[in-house]
Short mmCIF file of C-alpha atoms in Angstrom, two decimals:
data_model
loop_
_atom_site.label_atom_id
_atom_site.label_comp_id
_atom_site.label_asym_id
_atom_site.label_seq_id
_atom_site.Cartn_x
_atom_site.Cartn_y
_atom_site.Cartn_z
CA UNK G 935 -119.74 -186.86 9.55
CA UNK G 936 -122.94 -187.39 7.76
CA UNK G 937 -126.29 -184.65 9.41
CA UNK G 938 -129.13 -186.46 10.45
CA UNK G 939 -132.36 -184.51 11.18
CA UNK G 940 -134.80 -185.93 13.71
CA UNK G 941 -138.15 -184.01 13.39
CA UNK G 942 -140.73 -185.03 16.63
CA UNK G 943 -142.61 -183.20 19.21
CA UNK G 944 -141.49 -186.02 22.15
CA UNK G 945 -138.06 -184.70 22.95
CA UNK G 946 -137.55 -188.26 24.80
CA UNK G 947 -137.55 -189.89 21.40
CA UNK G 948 -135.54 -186.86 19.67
CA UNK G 949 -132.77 -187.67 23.01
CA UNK G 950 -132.66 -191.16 21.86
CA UNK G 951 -132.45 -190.47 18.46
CA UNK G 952 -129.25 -188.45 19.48
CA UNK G 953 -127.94 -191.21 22.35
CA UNK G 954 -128.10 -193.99 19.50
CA UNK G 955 -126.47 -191.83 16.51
CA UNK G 956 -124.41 -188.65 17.81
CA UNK G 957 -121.36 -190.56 19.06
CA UNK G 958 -121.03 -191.15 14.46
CA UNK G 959 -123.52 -188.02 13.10
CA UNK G 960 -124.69 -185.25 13.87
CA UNK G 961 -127.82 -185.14 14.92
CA UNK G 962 -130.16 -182.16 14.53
CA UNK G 963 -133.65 -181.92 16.21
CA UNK G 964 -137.07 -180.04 15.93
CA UNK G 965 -140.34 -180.35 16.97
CA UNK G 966 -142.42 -180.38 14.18
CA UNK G 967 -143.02 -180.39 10.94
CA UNK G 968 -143.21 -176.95 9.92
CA UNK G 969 -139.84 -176.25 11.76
CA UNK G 970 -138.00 -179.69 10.50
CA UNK G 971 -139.39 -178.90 6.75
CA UNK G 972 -137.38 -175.51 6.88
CA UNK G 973 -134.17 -176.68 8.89
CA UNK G 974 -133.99 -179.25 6.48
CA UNK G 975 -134.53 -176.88 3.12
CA UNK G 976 -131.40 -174.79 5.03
CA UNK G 977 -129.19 -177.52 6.22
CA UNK G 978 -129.95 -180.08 3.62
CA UNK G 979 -129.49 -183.66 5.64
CA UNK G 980 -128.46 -186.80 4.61
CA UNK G 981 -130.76 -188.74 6.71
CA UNK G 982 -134.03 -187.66 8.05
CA UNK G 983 -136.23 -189.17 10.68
CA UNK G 984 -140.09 -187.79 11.35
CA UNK G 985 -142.79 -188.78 13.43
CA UNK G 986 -146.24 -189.07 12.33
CA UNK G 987 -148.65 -186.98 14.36
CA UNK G 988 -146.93 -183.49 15.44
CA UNK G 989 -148.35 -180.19 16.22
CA UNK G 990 -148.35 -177.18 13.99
CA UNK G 991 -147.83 -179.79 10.92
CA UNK G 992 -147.43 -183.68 10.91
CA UNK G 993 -145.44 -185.36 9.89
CA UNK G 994 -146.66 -187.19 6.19
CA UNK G 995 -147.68 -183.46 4.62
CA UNK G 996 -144.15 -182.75 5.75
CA UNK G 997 -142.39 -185.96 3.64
CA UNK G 998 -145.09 -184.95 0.69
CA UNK G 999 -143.57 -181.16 0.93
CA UNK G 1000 -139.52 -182.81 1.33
CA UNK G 1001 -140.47 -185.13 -1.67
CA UNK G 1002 -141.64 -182.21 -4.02
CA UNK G 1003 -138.68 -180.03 -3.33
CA UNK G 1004 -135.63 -180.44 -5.88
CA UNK G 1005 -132.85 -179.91 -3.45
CA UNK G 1006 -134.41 -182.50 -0.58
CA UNK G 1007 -136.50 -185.20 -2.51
CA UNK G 1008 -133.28 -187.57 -3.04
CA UNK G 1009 -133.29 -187.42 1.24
CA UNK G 1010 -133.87 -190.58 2.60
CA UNK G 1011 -136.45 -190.25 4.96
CA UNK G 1012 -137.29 -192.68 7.91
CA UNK G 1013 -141.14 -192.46 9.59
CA UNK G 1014 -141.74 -193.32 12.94
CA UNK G 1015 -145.09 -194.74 13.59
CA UNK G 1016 -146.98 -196.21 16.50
CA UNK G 1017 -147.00 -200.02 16.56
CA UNK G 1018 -149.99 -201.13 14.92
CA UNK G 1019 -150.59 -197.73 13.05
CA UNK G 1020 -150.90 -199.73 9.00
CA UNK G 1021 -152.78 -197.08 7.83
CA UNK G 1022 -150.14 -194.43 9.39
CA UNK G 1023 -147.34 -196.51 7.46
CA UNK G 1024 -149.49 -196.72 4.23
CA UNK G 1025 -149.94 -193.28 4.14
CA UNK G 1026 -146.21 -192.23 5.05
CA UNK G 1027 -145.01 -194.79 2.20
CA UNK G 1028 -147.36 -193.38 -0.31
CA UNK G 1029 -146.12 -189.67 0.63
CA UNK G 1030 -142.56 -190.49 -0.35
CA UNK G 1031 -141.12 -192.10 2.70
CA UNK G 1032 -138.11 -194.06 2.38
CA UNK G 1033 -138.80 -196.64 5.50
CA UNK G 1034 -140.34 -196.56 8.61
CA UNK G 1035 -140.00 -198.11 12.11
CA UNK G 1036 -142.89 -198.79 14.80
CA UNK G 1037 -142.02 -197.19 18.24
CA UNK G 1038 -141.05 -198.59 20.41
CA UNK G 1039 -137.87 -199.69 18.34
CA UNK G 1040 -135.19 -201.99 18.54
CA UNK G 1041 -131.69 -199.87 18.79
CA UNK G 1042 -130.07 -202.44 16.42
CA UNK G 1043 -132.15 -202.29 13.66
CA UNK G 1044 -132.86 -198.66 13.63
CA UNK G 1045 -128.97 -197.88 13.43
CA UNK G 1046 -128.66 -200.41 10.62
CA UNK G 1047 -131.55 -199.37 9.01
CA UNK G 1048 -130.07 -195.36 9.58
CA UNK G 1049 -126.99 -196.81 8.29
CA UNK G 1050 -127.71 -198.90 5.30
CA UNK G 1051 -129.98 -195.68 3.99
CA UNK G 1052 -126.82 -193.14 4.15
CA UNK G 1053 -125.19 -195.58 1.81
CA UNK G 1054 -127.67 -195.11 -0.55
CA UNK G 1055 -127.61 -191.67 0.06
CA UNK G 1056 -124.03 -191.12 -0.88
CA UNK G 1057 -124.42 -193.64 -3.74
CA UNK G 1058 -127.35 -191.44 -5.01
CA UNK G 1059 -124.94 -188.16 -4.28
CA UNK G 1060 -122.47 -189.73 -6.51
CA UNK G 1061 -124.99 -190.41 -9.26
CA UNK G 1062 -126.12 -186.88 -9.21
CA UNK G 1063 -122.50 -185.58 -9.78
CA UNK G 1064 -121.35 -187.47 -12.26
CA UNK G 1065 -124.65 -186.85 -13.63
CA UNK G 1066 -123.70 -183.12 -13.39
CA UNK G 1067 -120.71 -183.37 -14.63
CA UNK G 1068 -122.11 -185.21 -18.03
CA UNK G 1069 -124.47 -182.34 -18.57
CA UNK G 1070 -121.42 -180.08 -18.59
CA UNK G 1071 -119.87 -182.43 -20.71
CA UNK G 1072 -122.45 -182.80 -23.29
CA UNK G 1073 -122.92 -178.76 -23.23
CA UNK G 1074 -119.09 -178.54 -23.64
CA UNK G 1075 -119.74 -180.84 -27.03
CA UNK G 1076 -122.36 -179.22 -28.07
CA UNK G 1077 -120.55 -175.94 -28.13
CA UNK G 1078 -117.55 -176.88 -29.69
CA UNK G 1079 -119.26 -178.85 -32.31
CA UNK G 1080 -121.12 -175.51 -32.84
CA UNK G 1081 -118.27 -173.78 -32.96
CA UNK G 1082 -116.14 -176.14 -35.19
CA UNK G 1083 -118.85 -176.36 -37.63
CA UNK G 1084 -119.12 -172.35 -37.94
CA UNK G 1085 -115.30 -172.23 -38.45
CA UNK G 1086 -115.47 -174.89 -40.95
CA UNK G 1087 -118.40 -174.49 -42.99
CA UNK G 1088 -116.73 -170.99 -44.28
CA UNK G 1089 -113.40 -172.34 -45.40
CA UNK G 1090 -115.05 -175.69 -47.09
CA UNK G 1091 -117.62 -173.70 -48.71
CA UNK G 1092 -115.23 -171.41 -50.31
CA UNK G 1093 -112.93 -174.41 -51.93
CA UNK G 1094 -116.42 -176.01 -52.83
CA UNK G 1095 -117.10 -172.60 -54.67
CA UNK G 1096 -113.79 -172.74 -56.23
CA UNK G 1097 -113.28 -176.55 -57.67
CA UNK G 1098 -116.51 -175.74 -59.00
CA UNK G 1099 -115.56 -172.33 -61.19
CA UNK G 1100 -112.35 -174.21 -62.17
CA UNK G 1101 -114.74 -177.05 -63.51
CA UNK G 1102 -116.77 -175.03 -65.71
CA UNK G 1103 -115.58 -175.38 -69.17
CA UNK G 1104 -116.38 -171.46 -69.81
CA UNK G 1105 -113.45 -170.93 -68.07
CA UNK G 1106 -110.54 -173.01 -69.75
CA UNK G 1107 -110.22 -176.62 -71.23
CA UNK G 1108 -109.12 -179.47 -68.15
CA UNK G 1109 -107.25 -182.40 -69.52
CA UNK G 1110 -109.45 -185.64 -68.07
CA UNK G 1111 -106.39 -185.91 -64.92
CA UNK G 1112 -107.32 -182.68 -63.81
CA UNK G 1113 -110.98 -183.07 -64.21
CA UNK G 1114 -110.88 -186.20 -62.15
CA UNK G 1115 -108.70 -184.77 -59.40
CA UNK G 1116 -110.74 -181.72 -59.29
CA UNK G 1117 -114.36 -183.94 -59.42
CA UNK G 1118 -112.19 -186.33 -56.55
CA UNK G 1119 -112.21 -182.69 -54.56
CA UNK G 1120 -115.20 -181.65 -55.08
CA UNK G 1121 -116.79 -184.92 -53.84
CA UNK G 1122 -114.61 -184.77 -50.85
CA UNK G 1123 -115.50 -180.96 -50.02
CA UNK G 1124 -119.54 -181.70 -50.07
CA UNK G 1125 -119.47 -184.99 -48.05
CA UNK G 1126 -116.96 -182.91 -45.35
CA UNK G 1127 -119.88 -180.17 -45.64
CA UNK G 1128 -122.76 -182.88 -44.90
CA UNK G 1129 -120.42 -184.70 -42.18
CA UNK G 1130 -120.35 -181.28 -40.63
CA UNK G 1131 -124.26 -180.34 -41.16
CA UNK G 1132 -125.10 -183.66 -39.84
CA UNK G 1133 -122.99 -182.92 -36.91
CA UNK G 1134 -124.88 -179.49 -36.31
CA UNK G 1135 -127.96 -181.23 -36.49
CA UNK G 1136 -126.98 -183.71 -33.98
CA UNK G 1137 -125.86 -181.50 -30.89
CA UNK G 1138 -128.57 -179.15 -31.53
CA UNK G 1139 -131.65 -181.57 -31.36
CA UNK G 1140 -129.59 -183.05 -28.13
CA UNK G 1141 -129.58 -179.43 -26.88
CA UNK G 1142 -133.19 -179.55 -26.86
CA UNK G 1143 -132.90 -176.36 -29.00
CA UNK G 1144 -134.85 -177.58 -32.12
CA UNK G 1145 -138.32 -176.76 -32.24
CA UNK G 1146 -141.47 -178.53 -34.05
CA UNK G 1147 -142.95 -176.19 -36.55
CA UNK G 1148 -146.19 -178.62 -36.71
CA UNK G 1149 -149.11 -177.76 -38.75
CA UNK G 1150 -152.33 -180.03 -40.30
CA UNK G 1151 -150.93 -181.85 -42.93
CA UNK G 1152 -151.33 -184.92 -45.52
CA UNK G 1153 -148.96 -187.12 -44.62
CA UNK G 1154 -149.64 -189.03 -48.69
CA UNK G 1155 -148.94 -185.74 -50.50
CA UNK G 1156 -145.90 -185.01 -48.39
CA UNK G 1157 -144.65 -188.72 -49.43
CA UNK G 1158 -145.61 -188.40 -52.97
CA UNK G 1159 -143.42 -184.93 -53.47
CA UNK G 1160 -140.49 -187.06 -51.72
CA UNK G 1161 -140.65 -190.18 -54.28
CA UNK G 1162 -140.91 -187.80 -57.13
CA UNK G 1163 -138.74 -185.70 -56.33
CA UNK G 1164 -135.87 -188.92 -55.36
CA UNK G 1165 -137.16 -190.58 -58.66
CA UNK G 1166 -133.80 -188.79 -60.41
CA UNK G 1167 -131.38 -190.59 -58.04
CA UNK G 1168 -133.15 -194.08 -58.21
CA UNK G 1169 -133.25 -194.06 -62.07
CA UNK G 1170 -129.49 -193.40 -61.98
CA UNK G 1171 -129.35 -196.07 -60.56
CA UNK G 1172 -131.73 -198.23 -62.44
CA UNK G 1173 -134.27 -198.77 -59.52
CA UNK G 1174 -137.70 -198.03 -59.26
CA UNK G 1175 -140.05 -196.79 -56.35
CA UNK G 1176 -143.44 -197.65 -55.78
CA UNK G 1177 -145.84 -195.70 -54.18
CA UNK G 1178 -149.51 -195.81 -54.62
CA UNK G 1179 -151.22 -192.88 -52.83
CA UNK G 1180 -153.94 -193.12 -50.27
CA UNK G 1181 -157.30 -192.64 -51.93
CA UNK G 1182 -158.56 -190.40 -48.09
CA UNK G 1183 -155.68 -187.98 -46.89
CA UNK G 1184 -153.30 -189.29 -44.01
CA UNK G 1185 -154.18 -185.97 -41.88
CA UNK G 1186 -151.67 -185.56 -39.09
CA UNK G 1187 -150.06 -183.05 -37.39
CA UNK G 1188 -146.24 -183.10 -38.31
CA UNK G 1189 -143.72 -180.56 -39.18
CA UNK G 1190 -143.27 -181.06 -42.79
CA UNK G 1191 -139.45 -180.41 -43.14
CA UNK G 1192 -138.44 -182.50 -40.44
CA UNK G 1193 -140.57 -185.84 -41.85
CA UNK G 1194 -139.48 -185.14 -45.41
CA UNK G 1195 -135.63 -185.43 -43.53
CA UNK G 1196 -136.82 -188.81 -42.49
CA UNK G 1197 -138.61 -190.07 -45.87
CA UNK G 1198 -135.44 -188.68 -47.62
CA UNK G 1199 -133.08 -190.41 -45.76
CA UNK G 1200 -134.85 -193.68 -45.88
CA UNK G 1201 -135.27 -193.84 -49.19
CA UNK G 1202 -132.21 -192.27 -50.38
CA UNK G 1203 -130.39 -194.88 -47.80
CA UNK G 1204 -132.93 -197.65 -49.91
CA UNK G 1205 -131.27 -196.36 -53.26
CA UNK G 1206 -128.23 -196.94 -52.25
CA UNK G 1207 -128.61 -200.41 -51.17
CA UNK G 1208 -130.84 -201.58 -53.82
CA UNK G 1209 -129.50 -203.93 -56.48
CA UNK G 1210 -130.51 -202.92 -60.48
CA UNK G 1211 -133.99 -203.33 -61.82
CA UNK G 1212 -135.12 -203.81 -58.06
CA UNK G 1213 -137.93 -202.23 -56.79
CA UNK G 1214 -138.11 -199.94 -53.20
CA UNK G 1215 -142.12 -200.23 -51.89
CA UNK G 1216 -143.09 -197.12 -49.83
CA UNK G 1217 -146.46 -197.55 -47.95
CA UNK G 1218 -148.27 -195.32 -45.46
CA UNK G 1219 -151.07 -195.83 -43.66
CA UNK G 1220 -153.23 -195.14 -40.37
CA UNK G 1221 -152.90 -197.66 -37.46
CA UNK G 1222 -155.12 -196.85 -35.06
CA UNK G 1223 -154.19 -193.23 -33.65
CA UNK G 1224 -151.08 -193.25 -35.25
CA UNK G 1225 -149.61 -192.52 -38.20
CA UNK G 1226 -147.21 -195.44 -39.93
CA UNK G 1227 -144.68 -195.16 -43.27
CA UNK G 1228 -142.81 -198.09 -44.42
CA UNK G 1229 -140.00 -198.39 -46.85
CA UNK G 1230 -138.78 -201.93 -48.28
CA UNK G 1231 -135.92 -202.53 -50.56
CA UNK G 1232 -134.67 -205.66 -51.63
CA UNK G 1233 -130.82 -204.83 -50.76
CA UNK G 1234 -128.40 -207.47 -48.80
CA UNK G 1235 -130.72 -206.94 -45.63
CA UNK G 1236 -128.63 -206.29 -42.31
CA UNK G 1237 -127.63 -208.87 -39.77
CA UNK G 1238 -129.46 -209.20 -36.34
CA UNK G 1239 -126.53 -207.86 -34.38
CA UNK G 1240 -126.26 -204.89 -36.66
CA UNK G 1241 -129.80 -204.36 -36.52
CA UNK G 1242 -129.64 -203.17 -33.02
CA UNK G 1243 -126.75 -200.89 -33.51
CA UNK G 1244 -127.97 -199.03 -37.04
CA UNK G 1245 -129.75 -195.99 -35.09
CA UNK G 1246 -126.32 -195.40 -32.60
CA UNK G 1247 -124.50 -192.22 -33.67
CA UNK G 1248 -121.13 -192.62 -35.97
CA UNK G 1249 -122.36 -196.54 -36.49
CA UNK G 1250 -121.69 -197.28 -40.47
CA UNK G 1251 -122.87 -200.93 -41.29
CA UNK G 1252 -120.51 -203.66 -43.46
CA UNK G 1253 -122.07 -202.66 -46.50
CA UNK G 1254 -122.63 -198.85 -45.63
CA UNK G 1255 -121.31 -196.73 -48.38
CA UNK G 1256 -119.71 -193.58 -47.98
CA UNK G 1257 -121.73 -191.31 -45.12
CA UNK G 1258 -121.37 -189.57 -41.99
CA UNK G 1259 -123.14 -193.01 -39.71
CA UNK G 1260 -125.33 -189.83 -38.47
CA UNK G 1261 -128.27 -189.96 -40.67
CA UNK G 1262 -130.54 -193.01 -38.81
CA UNK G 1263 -129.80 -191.76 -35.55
CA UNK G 1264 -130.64 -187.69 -37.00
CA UNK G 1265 -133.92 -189.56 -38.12
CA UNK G 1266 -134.59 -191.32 -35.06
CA UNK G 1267 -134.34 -187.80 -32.59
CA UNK G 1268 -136.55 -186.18 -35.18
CA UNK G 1269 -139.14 -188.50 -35.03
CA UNK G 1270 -138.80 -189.05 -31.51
CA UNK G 1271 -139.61 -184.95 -31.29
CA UNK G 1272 -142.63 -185.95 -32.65
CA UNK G 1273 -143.47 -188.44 -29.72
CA UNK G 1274 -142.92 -191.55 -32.64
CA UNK G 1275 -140.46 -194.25 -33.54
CA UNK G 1276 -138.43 -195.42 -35.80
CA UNK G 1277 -137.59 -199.24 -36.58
CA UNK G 1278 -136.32 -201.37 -38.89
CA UNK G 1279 -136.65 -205.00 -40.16
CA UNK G 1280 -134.57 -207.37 -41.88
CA UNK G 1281 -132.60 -210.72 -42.45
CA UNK G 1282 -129.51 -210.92 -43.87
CA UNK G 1283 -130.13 -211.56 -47.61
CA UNK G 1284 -133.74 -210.61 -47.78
CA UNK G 1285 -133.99 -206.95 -47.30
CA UNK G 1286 -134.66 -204.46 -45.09
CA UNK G 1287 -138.09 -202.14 -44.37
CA UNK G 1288 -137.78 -199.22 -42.25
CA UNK G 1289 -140.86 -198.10 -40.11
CA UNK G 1290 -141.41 -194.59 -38.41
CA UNK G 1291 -145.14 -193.69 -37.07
CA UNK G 1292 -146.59 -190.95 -34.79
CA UNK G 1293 -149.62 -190.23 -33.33
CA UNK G 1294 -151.76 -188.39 -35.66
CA UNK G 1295 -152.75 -185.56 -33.40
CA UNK G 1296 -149.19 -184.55 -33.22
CA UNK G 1297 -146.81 -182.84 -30.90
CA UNK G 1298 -147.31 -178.70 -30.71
#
């Protein structure tokens, strides 16, 4: 039996309220809006129905009061007005009323109108549990990804430490088999390890435990390290990158590790896609209060249907090489901590830029 709380100073229209709806609810009354705020922060209704104008407090600073409470503001509320009273129902509305009715009321459409908001109410009940139950959930995750990753960091590090001793040629002569299985190993070991960090990452940015360490900084010289610095992978692979740097700083305020994540994984994930003797283009400029970096390879360029999947967690492409599918969406959350975004554009065949700005005076 669902509570419904009918708040007015006229106990003939509090009687009715009870005659039309207590044969199917409960109904529980008060006489103004000080008392009918309080019954209803104890007794938590599904329905409540308030008149305007009542003593002691009426009845729209008692909606705005409902409204701003946690535990009442998903109450429907129904205002009772006097016929005629627009600026009474304008001002209810505006307060956070649900509905209202002009007295005197039809019977009919005030118990359909009572009716049709209680299923909404228990629609909106069931949205906040499973809504409840999905925070639990995700903390659950979180957790045990914590967990997992602390119990299998240890154990991966200490075979990485291992296939690397036995693969120093101080130590004894490998025939090329064993090299190769032990080099097959050691590969495996370190992309487990980044599978794992990239995990970490993950659950603790969606935790909301992952602070911005943002200070005043040239966005340029932060770019400029990065392309030097992945200038050793892209000549392994026999493709250049090409960044001019600004002649006037790009000041923002960023936190430097996180955006050199981003740059690194953009270009890195431009290396990898890049055919020989190509050429990735890294730009970076300021677009009105933001700041915007793009990165342009000339790769196989990704399909429009894969375009809008590339930033969901675990996603690897059709010509993704080996990876964890974690690193766009890790870049997207990071940027998005910095109130920015991240997007990408391509056509199959004609490669791909990636884009990522943020407004210059940062997020502290």
């Amino acid at each position: 039996m669902s509570k419904i709380l009918a708040i007015d100073d006229n106990p003939i229209i509090t009687d009715f309220v009870k005659d039309i709806l207590g044969n199917e609810h409960e109904v529980i009354t008060c006489d103004n809006g000080k008392s009918g705020l309080e019954a209803a922060l104890k007794i938590l209704p599904d329905l409540i129905v308030i008149d305007v104008m009542m003593p002691v407090m009426d009845g729209i600073t008692a909606v705005a009061k409902l409204k701003a409470e946690p535990t009442t503001k998903g109450i429907p509320i129904i205002m009772l007005t006097a016929l005629g009273k627009d600026e009474d129902i304008v001002r209810g509305l505006d307060a956070g009323a649900d509905d209202y009715m002009e007295k005197p009321f039809s019977t009919k459409v005030f118990s359909a109108r009572v009716n049709t908001h209680l299923r909404s109410k228990a629609l909106y009940d069931e949205l906040e549990d499973a809504y409840s139950r999905l925070k639990e959930l995700d903390t659950l995750k979180n957790n045990f990804i914590a967990m997992a990753s602390h119990e299998l960091r240890t154990p991966l590090n200490i075979v990485t430490g291992y296939v690397e001793i036995l693969l120093d040629n101080s130590i004894e002569e490998l025939n090329p088999r064993s090299r190769q299985i032990l080099e097959v190993m050691l590969s495996t070991s370190e992309g487990m390890t980044k599978t794992i960090k990239d995990m970490l990452s993950l659950s603790i940015i969606e935790a909301g435990q992952l602070p911005l360490e943002a200070e005043k900084l040239d966005l340029s010289n932060l770019l400029a390290q990065s392309v030097e610095s992945l200038n050793i992978m892209a000549r392994k692979k026999d493709v250049s990158i090409e960044f001019t740097p600004n002649e006037k700083p790009l000041i923002g305020i960023f936190d430097q590790i996180k955006i050199n994540q981003v740059i690194s994984n953009l270009i890195g994930n431009a290396i990898k896609f890049s055919p020989k003797e190509s050429t990735i283009t890294v730009t970076a400029k300021k677009i009105d209060e933001d700041l915007t970096v793009s990165i342009a390879d000339s790769g196989n360029g990704i399909s429009e249907q894969e375009l809008d999947r590339i930033f969901d967690e675990f996603y690897k492409g059709e010509n993704s090489e080996s990876g964890t599918g974690l690193g766009l969406a890790i870049c997207k959350k990071l940027i998005a901590l910095h109130d920015g975004r991240l997007w990408a554009e391509s056509k199959k065949g004609s490669g791909t830029t990636f884009y990522f700005s943020f407004p210059i005076t940062g997020k502290v």
